[in-house]
Short mmCIF file of N, CA and C in Angstrom, two decimals:
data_model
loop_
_atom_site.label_atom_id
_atom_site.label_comp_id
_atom_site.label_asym_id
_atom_site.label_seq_id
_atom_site.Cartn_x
_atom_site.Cartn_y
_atom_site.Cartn_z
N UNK A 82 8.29 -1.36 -32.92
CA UNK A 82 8.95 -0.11 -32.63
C UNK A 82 8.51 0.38 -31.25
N UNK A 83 9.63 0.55 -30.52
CA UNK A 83 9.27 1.50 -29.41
C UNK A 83 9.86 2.80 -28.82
N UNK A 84 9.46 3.89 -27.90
CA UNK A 84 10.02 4.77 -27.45
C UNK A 84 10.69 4.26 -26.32
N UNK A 85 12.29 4.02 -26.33
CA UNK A 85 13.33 3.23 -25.67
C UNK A 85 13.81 4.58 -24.65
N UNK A 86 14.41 4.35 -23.19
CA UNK A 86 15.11 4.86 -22.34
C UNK A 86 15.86 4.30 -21.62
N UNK A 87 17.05 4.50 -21.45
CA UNK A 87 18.08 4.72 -21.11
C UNK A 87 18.63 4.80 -20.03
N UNK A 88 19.04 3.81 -18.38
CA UNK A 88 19.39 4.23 -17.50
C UNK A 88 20.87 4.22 -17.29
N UNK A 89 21.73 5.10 -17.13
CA UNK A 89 23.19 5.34 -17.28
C UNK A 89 23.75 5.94 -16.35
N UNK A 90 25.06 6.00 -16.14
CA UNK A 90 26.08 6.71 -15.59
C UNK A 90 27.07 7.04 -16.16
N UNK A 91 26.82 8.48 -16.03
CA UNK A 91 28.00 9.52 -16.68
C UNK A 91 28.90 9.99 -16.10
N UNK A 92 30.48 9.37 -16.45
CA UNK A 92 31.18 10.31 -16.18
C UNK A 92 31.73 11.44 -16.63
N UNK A 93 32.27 12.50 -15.38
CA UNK A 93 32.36 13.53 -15.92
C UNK A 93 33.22 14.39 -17.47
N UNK A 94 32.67 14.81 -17.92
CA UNK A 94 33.22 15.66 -19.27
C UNK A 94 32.94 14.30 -20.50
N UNK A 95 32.10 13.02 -20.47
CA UNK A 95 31.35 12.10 -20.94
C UNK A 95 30.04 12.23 -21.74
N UNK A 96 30.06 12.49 -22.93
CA UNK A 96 29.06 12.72 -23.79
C UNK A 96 27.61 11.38 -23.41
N UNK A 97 26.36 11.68 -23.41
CA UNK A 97 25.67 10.21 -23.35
C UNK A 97 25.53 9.69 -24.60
N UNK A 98 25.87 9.96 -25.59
CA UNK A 98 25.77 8.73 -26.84
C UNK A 98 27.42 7.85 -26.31
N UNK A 99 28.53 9.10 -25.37
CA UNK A 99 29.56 7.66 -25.36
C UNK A 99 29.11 6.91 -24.01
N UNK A 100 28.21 7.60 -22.96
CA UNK A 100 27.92 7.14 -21.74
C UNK A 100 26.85 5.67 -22.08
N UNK A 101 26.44 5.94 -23.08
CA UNK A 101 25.37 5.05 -23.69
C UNK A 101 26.59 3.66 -24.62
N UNK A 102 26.97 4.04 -25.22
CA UNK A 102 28.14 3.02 -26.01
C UNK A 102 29.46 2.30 -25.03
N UNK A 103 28.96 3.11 -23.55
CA UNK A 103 29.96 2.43 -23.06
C UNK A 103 29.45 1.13 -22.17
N UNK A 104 27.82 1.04 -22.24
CA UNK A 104 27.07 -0.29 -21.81
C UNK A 104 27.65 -1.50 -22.52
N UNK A 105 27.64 -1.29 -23.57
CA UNK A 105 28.46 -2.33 -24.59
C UNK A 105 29.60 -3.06 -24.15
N UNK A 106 30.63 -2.02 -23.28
CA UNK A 106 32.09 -2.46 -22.94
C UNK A 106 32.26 -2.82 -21.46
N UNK A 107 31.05 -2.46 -21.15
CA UNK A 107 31.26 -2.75 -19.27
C UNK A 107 30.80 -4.84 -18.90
N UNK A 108 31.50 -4.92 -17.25
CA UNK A 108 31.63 -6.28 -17.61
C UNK A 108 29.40 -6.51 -17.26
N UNK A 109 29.29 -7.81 -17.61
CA UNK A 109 27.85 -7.94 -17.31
C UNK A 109 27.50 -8.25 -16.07
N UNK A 110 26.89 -7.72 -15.17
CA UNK A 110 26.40 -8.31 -13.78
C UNK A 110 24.71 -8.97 -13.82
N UNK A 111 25.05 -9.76 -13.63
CA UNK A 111 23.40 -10.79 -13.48
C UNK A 111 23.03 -11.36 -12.18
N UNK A 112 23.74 -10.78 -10.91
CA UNK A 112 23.19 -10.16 -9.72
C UNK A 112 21.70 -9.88 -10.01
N UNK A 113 21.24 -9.79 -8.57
CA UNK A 113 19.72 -9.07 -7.95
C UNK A 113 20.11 -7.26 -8.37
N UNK A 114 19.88 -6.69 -9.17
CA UNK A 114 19.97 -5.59 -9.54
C UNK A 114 19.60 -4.56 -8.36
N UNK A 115 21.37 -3.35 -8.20
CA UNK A 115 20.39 -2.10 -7.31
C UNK A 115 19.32 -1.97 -7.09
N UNK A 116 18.46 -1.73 -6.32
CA UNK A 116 17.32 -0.69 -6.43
C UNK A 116 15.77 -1.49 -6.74
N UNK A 117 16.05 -2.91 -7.22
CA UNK A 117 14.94 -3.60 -7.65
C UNK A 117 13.65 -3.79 -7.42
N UNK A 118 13.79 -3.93 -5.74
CA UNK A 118 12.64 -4.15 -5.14
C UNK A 118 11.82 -3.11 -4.65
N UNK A 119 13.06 -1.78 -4.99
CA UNK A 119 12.20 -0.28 -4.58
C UNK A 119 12.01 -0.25 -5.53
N UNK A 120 12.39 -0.45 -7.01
CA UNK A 120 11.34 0.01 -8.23
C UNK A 120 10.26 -0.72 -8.45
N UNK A 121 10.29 -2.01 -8.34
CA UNK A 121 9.08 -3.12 -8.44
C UNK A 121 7.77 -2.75 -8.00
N UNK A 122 8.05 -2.05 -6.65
CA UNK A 122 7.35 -1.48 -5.46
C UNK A 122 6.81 0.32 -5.79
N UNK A 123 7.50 1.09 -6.70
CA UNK A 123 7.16 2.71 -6.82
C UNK A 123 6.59 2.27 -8.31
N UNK A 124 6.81 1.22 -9.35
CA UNK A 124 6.23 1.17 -10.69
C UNK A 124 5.05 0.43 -10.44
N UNK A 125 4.37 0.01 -9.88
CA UNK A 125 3.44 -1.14 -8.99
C UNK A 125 2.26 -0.01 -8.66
N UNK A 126 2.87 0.75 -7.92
CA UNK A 126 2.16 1.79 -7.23
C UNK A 126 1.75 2.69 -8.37
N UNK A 127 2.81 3.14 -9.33
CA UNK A 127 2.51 4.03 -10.12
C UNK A 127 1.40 3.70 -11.37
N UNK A 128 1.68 2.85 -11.81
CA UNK A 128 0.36 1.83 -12.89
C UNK A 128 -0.33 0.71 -12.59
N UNK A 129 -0.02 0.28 -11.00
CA UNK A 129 -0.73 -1.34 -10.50
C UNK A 129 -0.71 -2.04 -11.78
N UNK A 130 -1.42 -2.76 -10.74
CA UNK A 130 -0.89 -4.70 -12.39
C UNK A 130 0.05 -5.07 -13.10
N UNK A 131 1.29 -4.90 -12.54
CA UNK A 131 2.28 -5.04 -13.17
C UNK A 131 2.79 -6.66 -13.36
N UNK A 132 3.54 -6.73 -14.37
CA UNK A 132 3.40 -8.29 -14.16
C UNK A 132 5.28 -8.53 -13.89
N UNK A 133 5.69 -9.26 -13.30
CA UNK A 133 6.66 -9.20 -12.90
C UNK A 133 8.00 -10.56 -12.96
N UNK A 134 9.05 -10.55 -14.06
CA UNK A 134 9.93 -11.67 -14.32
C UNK A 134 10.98 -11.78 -13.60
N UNK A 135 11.56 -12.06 -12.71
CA UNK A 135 12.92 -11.55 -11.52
C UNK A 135 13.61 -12.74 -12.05
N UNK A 136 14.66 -12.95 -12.20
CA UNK A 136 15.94 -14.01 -12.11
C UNK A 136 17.20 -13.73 -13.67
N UNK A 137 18.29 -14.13 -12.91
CA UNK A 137 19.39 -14.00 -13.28
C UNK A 137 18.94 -14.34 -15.28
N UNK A 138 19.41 -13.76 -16.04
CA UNK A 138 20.44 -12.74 -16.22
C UNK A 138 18.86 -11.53 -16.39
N UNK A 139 18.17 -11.78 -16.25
CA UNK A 139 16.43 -10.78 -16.52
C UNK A 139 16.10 -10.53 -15.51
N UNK A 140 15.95 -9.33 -15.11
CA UNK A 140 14.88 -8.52 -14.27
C UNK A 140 14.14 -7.94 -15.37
N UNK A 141 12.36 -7.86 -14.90
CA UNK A 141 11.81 -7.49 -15.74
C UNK A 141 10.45 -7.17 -15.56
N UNK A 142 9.27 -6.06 -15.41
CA UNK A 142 8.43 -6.01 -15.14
C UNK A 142 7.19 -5.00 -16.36
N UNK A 143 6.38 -5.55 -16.32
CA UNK A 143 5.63 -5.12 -17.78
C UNK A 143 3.95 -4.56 -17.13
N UNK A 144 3.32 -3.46 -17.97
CA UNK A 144 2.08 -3.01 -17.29
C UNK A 144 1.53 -3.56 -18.67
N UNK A 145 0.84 -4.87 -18.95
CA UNK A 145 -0.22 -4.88 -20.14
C UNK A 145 -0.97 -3.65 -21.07
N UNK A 146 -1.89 -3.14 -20.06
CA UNK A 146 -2.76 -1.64 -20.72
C UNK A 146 -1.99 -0.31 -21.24
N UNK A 147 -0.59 -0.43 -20.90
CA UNK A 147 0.00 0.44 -21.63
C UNK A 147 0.98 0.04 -22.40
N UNK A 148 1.33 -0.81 -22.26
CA UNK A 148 2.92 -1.61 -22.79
C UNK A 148 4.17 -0.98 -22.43
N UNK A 149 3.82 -0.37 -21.25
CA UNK A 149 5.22 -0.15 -20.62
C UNK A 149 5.97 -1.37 -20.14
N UNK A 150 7.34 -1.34 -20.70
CA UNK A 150 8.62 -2.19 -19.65
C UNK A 150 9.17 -1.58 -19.10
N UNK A 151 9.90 -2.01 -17.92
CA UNK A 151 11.03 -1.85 -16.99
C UNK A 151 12.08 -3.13 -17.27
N UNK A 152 13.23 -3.12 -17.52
CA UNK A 152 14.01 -3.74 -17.07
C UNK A 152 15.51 -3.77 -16.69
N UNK A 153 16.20 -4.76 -16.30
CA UNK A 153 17.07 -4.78 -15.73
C UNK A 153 17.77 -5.86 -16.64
N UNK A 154 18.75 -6.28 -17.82
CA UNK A 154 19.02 -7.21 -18.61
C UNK A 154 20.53 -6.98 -18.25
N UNK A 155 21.23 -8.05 -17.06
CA UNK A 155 22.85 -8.21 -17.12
C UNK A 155 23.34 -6.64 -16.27
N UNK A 156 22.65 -6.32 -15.66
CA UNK A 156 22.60 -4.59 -15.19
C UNK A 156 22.52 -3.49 -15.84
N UNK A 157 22.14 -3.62 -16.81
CA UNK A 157 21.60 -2.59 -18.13
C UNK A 157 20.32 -2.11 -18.10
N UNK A 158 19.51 -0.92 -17.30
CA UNK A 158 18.45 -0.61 -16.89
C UNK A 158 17.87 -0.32 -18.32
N UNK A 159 16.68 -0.26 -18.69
CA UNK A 159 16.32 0.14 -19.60
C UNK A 159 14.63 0.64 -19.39
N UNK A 160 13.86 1.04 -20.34
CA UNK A 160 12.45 0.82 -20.03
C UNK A 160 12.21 1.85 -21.70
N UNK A 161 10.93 1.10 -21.83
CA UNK A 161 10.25 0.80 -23.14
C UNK A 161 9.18 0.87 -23.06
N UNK A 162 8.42 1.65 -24.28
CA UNK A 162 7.07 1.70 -24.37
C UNK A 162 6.47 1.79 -25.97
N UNK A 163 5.59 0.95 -26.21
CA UNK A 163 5.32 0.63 -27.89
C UNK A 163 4.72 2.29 -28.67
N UNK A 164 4.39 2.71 -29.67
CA UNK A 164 4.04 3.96 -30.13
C UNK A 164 2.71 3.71 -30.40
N UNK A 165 2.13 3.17 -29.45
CA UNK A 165 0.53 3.04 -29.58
C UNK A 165 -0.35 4.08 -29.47
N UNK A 166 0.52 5.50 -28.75
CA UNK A 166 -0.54 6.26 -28.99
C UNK A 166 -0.39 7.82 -29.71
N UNK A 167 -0.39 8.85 -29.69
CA UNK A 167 -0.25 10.01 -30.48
C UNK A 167 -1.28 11.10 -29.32
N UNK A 168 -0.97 12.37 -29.90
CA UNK A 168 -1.61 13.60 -29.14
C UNK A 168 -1.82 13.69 -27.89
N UNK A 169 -3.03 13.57 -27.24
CA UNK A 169 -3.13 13.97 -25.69
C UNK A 169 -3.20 12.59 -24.75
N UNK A 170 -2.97 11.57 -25.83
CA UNK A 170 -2.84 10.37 -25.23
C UNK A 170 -1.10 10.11 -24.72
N UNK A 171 -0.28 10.61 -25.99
CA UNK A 171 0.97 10.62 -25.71
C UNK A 171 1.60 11.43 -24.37
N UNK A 172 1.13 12.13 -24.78
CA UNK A 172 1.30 13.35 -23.43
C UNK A 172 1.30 12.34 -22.07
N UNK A 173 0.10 11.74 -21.98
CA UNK A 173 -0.46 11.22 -20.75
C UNK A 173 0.53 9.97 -20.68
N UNK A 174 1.44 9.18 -21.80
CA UNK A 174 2.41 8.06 -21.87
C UNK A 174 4.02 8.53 -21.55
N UNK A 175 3.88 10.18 -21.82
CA UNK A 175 5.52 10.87 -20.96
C UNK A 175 5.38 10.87 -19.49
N UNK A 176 4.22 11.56 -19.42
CA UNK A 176 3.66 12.23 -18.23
C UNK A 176 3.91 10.76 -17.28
N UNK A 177 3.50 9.28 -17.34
CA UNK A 177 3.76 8.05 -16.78
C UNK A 177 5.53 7.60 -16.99
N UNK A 178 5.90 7.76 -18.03
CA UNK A 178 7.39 7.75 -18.46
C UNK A 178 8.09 8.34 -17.29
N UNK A 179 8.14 9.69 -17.26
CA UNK A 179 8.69 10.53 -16.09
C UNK A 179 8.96 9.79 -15.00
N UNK A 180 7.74 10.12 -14.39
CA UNK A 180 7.12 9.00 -13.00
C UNK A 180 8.09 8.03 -12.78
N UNK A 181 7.95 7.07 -14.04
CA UNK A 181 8.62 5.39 -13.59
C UNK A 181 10.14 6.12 -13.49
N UNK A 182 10.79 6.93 -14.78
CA UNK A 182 12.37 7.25 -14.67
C UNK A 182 12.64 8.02 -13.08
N UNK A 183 11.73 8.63 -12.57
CA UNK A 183 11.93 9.06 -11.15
C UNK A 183 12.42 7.86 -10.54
N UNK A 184 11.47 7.42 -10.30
CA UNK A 184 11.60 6.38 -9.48
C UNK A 184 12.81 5.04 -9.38
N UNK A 185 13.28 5.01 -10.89
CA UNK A 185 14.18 4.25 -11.64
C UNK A 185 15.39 4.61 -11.03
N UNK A 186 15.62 6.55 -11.23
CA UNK A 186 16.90 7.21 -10.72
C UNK A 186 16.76 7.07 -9.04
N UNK A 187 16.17 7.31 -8.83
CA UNK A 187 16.01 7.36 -7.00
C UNK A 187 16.81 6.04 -6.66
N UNK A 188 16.81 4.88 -7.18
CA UNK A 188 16.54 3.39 -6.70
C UNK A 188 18.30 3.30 -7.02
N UNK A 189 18.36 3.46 -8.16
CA UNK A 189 19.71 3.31 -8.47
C UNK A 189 20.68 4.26 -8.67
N UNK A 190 20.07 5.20 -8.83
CA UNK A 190 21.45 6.42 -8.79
C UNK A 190 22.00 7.16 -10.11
N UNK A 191 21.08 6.21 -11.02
CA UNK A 191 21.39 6.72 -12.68
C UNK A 191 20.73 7.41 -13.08
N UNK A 192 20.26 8.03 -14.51
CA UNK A 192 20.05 9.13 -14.66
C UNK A 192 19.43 8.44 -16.63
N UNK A 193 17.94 8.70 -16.69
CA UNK A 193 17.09 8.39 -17.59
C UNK A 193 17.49 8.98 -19.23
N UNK A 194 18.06 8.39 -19.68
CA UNK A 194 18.85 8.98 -21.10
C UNK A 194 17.74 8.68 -22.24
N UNK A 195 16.87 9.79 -22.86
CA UNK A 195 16.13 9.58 -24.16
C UNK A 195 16.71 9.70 -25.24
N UNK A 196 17.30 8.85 -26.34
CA UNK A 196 17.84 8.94 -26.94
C UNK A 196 17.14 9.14 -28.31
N UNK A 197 15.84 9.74 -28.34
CA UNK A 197 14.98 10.21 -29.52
C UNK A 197 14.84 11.85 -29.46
N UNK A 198 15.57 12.22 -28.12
CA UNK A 198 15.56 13.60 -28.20
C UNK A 198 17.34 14.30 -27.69
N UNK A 199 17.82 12.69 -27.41
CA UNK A 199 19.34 13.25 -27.09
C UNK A 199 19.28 14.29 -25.82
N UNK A 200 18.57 14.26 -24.83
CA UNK A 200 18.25 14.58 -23.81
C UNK A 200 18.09 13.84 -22.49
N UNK A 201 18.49 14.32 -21.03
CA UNK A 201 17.72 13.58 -20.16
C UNK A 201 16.13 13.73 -20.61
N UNK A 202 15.25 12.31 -20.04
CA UNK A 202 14.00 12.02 -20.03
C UNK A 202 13.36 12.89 -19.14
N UNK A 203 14.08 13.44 -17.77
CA UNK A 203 13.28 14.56 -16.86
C UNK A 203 13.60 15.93 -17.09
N UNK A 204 13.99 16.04 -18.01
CA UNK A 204 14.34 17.61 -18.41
C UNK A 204 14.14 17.87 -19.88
N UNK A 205 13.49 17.03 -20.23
CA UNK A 205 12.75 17.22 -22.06
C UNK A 205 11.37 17.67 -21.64
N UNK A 206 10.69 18.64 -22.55
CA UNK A 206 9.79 19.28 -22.50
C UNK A 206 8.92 17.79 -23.04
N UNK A 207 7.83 17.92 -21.69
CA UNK A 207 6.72 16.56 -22.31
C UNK A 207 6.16 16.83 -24.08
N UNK A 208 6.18 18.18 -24.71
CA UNK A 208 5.41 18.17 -26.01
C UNK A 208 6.41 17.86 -27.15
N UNK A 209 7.73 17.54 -26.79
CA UNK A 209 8.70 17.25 -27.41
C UNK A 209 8.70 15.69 -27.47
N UNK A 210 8.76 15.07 -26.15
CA UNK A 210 8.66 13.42 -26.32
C UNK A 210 7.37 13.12 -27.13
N UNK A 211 6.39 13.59 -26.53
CA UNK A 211 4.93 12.90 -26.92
C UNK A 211 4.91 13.41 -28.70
N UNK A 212 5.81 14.57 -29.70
CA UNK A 212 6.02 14.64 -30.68
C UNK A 212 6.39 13.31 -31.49
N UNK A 213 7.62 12.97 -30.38
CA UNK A 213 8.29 11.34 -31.52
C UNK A 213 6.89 10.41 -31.61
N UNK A 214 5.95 10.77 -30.70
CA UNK A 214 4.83 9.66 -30.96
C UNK A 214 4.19 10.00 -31.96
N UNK A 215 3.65 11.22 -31.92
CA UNK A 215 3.02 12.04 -33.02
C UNK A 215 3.65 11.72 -34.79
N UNK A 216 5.29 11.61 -34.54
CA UNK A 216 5.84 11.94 -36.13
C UNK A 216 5.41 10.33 -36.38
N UNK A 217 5.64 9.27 -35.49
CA UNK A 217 5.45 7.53 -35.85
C UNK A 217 3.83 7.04 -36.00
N UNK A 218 2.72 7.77 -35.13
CA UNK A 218 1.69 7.86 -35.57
C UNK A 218 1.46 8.41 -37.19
N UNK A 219 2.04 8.72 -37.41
CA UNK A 219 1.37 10.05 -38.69
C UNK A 219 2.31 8.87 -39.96
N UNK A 220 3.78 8.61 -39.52
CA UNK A 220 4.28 7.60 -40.68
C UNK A 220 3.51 6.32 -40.12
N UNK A 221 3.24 5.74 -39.40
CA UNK A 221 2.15 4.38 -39.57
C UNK A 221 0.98 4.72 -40.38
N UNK A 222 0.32 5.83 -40.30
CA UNK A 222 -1.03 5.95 -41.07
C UNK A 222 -0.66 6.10 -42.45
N UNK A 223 0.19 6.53 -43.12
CA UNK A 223 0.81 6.64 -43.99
C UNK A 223 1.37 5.38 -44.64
N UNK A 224 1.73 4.27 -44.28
CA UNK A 224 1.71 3.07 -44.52
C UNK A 224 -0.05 2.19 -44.48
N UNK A 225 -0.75 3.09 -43.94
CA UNK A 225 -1.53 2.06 -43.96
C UNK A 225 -1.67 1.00 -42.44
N UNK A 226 -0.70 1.35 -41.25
CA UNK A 226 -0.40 0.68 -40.62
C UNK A 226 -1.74 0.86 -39.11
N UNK A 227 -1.84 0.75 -38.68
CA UNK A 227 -2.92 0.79 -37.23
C UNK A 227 -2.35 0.31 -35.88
N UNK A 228 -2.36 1.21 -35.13
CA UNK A 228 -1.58 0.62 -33.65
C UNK A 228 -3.15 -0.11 -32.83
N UNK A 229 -2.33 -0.65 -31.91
CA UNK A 229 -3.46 -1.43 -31.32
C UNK A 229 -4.30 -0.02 -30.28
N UNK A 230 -3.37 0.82 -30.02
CA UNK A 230 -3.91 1.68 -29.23
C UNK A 230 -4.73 2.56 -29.97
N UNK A 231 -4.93 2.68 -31.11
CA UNK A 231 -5.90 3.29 -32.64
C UNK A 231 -7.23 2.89 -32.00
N UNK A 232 -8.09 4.02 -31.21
CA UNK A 232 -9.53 3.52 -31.55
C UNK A 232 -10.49 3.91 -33.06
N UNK A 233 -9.71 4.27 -33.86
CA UNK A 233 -10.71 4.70 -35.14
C UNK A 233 -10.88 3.63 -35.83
#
């Protein structure tokens, strides 16, 4: 399970669950993606150590210590992060979220769609995102389950 985002283009009077359903119907480009090498370069900077997959139909770049992704799949921006952590840790996993979707929109021109709060990602209150971590922390412990990011 992860906290998934969304890079899109909306047109106008365009709801984003249809701006989002309309990735589905658009044709696929597996091109060197917009913006690539300026995000490679501002997500690099923003968490260093990034590890980095480039070629047709995958763009793709991953930070190990947090399990953030970036990618680029057929021109379908996306970026992902596992629910490893909860409370003031989460906070500190929006607070990096933000950051990369800045940098994401700058590069390409789209606009960071959270679809756990049905909101843009830069205009959701950080105690609202870092919540969806909080409600999946609280049902993993409840199973019995342990994230790797769990130091107890």
């Amino acid at each position: 399970m992860s906290y998934d985002v969304y890079f899109l283009a909306r047109e106008a009077g365009q709801s984003w669950e249809d701006a989002l359903d309309a990735l589905e119907h658009r044709v696929r480009d597996e091109s060197l993606p917009t913006g690539w090498d300026d995000v490679v370069r501002g997500v690099g900077e923003l968490l260093g150590g990034v590890e980095v997959s480039a070629g047709p139909p995958s763009w793709c770049m991953g930070h190990r210590k947090t399990g953030i992704e970036v990618s680029c799949l057929a021109g379908e921006w996306s970026m992902s992060v596992p629910f490893w952590t909860s409370g003031d840790a989460a906070l500190g996993v929006v607070d990096r979220l933000k950051a990369i979707a800045a940098v994401v929109e700058a590069a390409t021109g789209l606009s960071a769609y959270d679809p756990q709060t049905g909101e843009l990602l830069l205009g959701v209150e950080d105690s609202a995102a870092a919540g969806v971590f909080d409600r999946v922390a609280e049902s993993f412990a409840e199973r019995g389950i342990r994230s790797p990011g769990d130091s107890g």
